[in-house]
GROMACS .gro file of N, CA and C in nm:
model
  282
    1UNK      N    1   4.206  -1.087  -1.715
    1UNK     CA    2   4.323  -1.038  -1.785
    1UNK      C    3   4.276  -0.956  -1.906
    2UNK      N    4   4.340  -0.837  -1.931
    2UNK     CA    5   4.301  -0.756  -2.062
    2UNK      C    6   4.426  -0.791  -2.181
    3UNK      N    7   4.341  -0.809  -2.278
    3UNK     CA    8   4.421  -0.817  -2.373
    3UNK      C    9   4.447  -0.678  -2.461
    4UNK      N   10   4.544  -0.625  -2.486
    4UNK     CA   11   4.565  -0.551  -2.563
    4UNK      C   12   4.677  -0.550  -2.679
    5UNK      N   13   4.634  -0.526  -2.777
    5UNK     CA   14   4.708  -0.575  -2.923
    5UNK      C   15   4.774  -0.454  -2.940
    6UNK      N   16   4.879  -0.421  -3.025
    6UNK     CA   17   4.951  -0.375  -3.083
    6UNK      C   18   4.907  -0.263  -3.234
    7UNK      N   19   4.967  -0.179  -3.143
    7UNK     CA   20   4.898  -0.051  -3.275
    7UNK      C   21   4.955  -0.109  -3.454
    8UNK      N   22   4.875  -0.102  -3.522
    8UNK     CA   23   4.901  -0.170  -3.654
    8UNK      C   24   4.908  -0.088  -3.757
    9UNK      N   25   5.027  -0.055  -3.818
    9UNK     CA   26   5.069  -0.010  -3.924
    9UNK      C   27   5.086  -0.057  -4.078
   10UNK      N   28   4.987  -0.016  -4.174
   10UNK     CA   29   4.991  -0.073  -4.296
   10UNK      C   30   5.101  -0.023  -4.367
   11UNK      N   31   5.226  -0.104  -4.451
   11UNK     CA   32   5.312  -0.092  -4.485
   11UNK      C   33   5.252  -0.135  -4.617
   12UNK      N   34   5.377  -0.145  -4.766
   12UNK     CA   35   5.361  -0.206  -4.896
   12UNK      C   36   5.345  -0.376  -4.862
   13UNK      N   37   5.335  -0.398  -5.039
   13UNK     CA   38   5.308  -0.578  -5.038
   13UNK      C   39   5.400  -0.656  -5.039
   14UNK      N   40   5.498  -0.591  -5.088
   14UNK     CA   41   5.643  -0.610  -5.103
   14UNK      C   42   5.689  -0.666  -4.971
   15UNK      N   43   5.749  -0.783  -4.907
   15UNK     CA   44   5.768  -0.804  -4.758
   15UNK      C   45   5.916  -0.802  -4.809
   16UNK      N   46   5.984  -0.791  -4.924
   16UNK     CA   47   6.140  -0.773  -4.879
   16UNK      C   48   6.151  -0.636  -4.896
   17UNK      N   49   6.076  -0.588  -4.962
   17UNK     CA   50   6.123  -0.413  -4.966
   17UNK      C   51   6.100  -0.388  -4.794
   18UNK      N   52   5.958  -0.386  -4.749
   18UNK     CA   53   5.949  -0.382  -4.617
   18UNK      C   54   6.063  -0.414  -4.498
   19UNK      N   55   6.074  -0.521  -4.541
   19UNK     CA   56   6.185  -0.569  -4.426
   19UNK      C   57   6.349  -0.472  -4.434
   20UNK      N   58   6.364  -0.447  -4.616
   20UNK     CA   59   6.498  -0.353  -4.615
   20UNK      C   60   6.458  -0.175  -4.568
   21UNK      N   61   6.304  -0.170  -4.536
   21UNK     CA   62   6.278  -0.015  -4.486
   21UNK      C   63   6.307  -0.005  -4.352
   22UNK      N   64   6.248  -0.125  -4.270
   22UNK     CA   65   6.251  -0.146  -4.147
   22UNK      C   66   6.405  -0.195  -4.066
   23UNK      N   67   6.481  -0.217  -4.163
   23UNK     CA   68   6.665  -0.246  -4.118
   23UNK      C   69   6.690  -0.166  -4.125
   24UNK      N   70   6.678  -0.073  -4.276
   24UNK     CA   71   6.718   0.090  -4.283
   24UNK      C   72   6.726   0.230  -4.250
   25UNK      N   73   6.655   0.163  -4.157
   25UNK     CA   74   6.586   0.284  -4.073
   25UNK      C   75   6.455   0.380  -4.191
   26UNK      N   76   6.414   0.290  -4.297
   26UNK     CA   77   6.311   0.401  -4.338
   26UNK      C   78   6.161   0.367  -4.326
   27UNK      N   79   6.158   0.317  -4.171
   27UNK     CA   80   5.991   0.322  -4.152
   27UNK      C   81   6.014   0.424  -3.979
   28UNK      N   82   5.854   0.506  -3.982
   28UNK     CA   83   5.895   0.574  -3.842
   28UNK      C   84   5.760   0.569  -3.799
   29UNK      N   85   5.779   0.567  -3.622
   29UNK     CA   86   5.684   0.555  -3.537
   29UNK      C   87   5.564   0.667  -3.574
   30UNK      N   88   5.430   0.558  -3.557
   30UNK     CA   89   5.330   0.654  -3.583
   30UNK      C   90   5.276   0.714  -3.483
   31UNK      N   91   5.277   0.668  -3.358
   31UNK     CA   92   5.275   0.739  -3.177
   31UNK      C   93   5.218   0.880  -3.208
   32UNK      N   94   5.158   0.934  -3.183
   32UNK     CA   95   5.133   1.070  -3.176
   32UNK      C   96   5.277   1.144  -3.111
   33UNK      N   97   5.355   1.255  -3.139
   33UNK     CA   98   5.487   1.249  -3.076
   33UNK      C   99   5.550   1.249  -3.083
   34UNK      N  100   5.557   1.079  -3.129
   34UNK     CA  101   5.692   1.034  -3.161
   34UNK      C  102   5.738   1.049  -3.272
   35UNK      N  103   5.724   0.955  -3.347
   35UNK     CA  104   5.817   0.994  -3.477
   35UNK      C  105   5.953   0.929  -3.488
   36UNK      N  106   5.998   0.828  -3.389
   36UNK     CA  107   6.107   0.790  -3.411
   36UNK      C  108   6.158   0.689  -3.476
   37UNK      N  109   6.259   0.600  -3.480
   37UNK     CA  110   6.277   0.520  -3.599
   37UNK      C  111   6.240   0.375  -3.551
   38UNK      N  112   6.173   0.323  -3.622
   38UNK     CA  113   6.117   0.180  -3.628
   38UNK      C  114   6.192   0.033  -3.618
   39UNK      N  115   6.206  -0.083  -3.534
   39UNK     CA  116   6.350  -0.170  -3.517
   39UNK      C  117   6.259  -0.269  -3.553
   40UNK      N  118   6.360  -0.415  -3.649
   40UNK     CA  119   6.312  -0.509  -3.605
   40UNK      C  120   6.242  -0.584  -3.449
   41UNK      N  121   6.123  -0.602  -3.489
   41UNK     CA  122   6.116  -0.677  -3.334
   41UNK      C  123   6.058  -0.811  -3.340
   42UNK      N  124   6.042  -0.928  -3.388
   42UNK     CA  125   5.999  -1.055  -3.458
   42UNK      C  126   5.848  -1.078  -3.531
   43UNK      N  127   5.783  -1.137  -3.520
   43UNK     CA  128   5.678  -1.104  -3.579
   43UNK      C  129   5.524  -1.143  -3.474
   44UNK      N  130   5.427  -1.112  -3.555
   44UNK     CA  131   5.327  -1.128  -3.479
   44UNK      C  132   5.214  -1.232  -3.497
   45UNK      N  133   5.139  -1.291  -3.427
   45UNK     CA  134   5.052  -1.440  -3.474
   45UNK      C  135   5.016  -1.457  -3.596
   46UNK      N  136   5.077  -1.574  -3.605
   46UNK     CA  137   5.006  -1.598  -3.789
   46UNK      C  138   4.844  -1.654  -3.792
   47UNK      N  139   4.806  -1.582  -3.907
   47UNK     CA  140   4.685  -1.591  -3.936
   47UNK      C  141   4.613  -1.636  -4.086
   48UNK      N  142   4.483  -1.683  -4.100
   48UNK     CA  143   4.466  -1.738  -4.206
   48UNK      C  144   4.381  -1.621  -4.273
   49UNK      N  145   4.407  -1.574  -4.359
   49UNK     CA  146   4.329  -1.458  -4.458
   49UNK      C  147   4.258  -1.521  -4.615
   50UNK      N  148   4.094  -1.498  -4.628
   50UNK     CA  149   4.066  -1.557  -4.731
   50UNK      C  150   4.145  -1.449  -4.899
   51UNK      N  151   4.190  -1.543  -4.970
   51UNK     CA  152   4.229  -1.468  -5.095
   51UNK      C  153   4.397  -1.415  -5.072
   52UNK      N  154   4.438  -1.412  -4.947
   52UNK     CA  155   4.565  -1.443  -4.907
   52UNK      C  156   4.647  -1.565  -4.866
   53UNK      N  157   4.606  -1.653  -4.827
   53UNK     CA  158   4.653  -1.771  -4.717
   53UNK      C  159   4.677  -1.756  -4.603
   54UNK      N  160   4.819  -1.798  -4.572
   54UNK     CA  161   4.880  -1.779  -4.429
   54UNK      C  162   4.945  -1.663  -4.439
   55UNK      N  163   4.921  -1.572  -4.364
   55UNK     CA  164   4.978  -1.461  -4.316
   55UNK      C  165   5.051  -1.466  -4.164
   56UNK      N  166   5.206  -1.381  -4.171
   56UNK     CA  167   5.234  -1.383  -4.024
   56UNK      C  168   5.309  -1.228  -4.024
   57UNK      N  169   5.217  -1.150  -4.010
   57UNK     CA  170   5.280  -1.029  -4.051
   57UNK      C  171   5.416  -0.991  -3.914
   58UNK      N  172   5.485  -0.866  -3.982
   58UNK     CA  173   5.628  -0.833  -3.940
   58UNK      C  174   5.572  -0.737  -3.789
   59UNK      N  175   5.653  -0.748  -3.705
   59UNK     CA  176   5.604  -0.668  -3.601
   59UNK      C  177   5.777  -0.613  -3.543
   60UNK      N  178   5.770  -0.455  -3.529
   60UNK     CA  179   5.832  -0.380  -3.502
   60UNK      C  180   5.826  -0.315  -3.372
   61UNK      N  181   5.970  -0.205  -3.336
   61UNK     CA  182   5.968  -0.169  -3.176
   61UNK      C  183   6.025  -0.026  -3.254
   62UNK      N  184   5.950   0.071  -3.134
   62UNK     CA  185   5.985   0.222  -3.162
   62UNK      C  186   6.111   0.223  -3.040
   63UNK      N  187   6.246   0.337  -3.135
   63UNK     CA  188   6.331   0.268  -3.049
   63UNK      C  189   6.374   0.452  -2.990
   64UNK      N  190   6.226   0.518  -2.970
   64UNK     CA  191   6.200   0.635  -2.878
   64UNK      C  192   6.143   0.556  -2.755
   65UNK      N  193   5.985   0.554  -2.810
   65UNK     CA  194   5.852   0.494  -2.733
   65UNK      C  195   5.861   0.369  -2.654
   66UNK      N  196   5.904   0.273  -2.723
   66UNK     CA  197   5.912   0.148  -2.706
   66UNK      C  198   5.840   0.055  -2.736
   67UNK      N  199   5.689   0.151  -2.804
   67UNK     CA  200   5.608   0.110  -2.855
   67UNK      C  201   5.601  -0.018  -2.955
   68UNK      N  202   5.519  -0.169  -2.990
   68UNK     CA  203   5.588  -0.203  -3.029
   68UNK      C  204   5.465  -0.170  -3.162
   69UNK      N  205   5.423  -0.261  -3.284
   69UNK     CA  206   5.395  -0.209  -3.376
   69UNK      C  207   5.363  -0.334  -3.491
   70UNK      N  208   5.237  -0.362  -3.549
   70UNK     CA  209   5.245  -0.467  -3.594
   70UNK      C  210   5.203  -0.422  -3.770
   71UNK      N  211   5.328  -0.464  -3.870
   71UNK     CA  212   5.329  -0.466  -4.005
   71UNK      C  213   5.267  -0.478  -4.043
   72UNK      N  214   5.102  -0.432  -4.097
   72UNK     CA  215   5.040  -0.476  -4.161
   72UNK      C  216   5.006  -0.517  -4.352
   73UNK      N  217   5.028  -0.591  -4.433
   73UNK     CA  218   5.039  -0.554  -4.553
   73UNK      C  219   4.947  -0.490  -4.612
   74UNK      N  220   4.904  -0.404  -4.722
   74UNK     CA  221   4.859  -0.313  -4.768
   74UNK      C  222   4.707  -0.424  -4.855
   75UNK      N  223   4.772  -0.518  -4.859
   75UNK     CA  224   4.630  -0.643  -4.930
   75UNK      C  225   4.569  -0.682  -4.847
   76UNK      N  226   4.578  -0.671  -4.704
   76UNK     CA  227   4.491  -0.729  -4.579
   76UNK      C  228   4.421  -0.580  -4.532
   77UNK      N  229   4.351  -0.578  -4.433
   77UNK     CA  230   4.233  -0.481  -4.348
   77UNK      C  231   4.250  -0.559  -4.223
   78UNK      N  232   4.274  -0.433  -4.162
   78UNK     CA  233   4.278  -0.457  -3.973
   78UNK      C  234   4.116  -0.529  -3.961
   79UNK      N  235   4.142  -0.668  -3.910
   79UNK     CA  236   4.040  -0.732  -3.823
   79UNK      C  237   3.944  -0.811  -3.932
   80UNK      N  238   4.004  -0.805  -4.064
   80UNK     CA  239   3.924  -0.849  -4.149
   80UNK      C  240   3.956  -1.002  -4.195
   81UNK      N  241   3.888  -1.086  -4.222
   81UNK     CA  242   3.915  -1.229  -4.253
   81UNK      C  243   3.924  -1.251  -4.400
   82UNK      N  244   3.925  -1.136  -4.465
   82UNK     CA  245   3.917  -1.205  -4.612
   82UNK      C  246   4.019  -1.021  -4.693
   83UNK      N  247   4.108  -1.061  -4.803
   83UNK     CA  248   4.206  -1.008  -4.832
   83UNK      C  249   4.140  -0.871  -4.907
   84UNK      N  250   4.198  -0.768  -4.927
   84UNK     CA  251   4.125  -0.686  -5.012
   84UNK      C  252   4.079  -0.654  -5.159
   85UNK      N  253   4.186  -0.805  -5.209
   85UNK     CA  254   4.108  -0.805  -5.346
   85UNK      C  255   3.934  -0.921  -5.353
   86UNK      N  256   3.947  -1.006  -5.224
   86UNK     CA  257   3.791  -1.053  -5.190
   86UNK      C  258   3.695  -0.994  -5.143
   87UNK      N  259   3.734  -0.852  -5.100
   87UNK     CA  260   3.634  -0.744  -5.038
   87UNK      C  261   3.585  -0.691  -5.156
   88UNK      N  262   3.700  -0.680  -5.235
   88UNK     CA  263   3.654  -0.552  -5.362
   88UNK      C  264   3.588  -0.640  -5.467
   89UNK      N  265   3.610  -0.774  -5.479
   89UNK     CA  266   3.542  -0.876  -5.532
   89UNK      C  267   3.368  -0.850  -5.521
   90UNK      N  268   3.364  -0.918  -5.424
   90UNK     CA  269   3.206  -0.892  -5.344
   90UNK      C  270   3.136  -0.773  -5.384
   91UNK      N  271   3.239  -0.645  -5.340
   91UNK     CA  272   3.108  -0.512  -5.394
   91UNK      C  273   3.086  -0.480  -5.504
   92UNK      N  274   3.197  -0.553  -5.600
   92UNK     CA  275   3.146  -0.540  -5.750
   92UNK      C  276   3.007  -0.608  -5.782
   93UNK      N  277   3.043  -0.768  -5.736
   93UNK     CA  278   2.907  -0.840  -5.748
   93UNK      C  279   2.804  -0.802  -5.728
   94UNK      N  280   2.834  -0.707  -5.612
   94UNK     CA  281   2.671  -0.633  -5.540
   94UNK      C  282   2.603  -0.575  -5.612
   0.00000   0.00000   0.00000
């Protein structure tokens, strides 16, 4: 079986501003293309992030594409285990 994840979009830190962009129609598909307007669609696996906690970020549906789309917050990094003020931590130390 192939797994394939969900194209991931970094949004603000703010998760209620986020959530009133994404009702409002003011977030839009990043699809090459598309461009169309972004829908609630529930969210996506929660995860443990160091310097964040529990994270369960917002996951969205393009309601051109169908594409669906996973919220990323602007303090986390795609695929990364530790938050971006513990990244930027570290290279200071360095």
């Amino acid at each position: 079986m192939v797994h394939r994840s969900a194209p991931v979009l970094t949004v603000g830190v703010d998760r209620a501003a986020v959530e009133t962009a994404l009702c409002g129609s003011g977030l839009w598909c990043p699809a090459p293309g598309c461009g169309r307007r972004l829908a609630p669609w529930g969210s996506a696996r929660e995860r443990s992030v160091r310097g964040a906690g529990q994270l369960t970020p917002r996951r969205a549906r393009c309601t051109g594409c169908r594409r669906t789309h996973v919220l990323l917050p602007a303090s986390v990094l795609l695929r990364r285990a530790d938050a971006v003020t513990v990244i930027g931590a570290a290279l200071l130390a360095r």
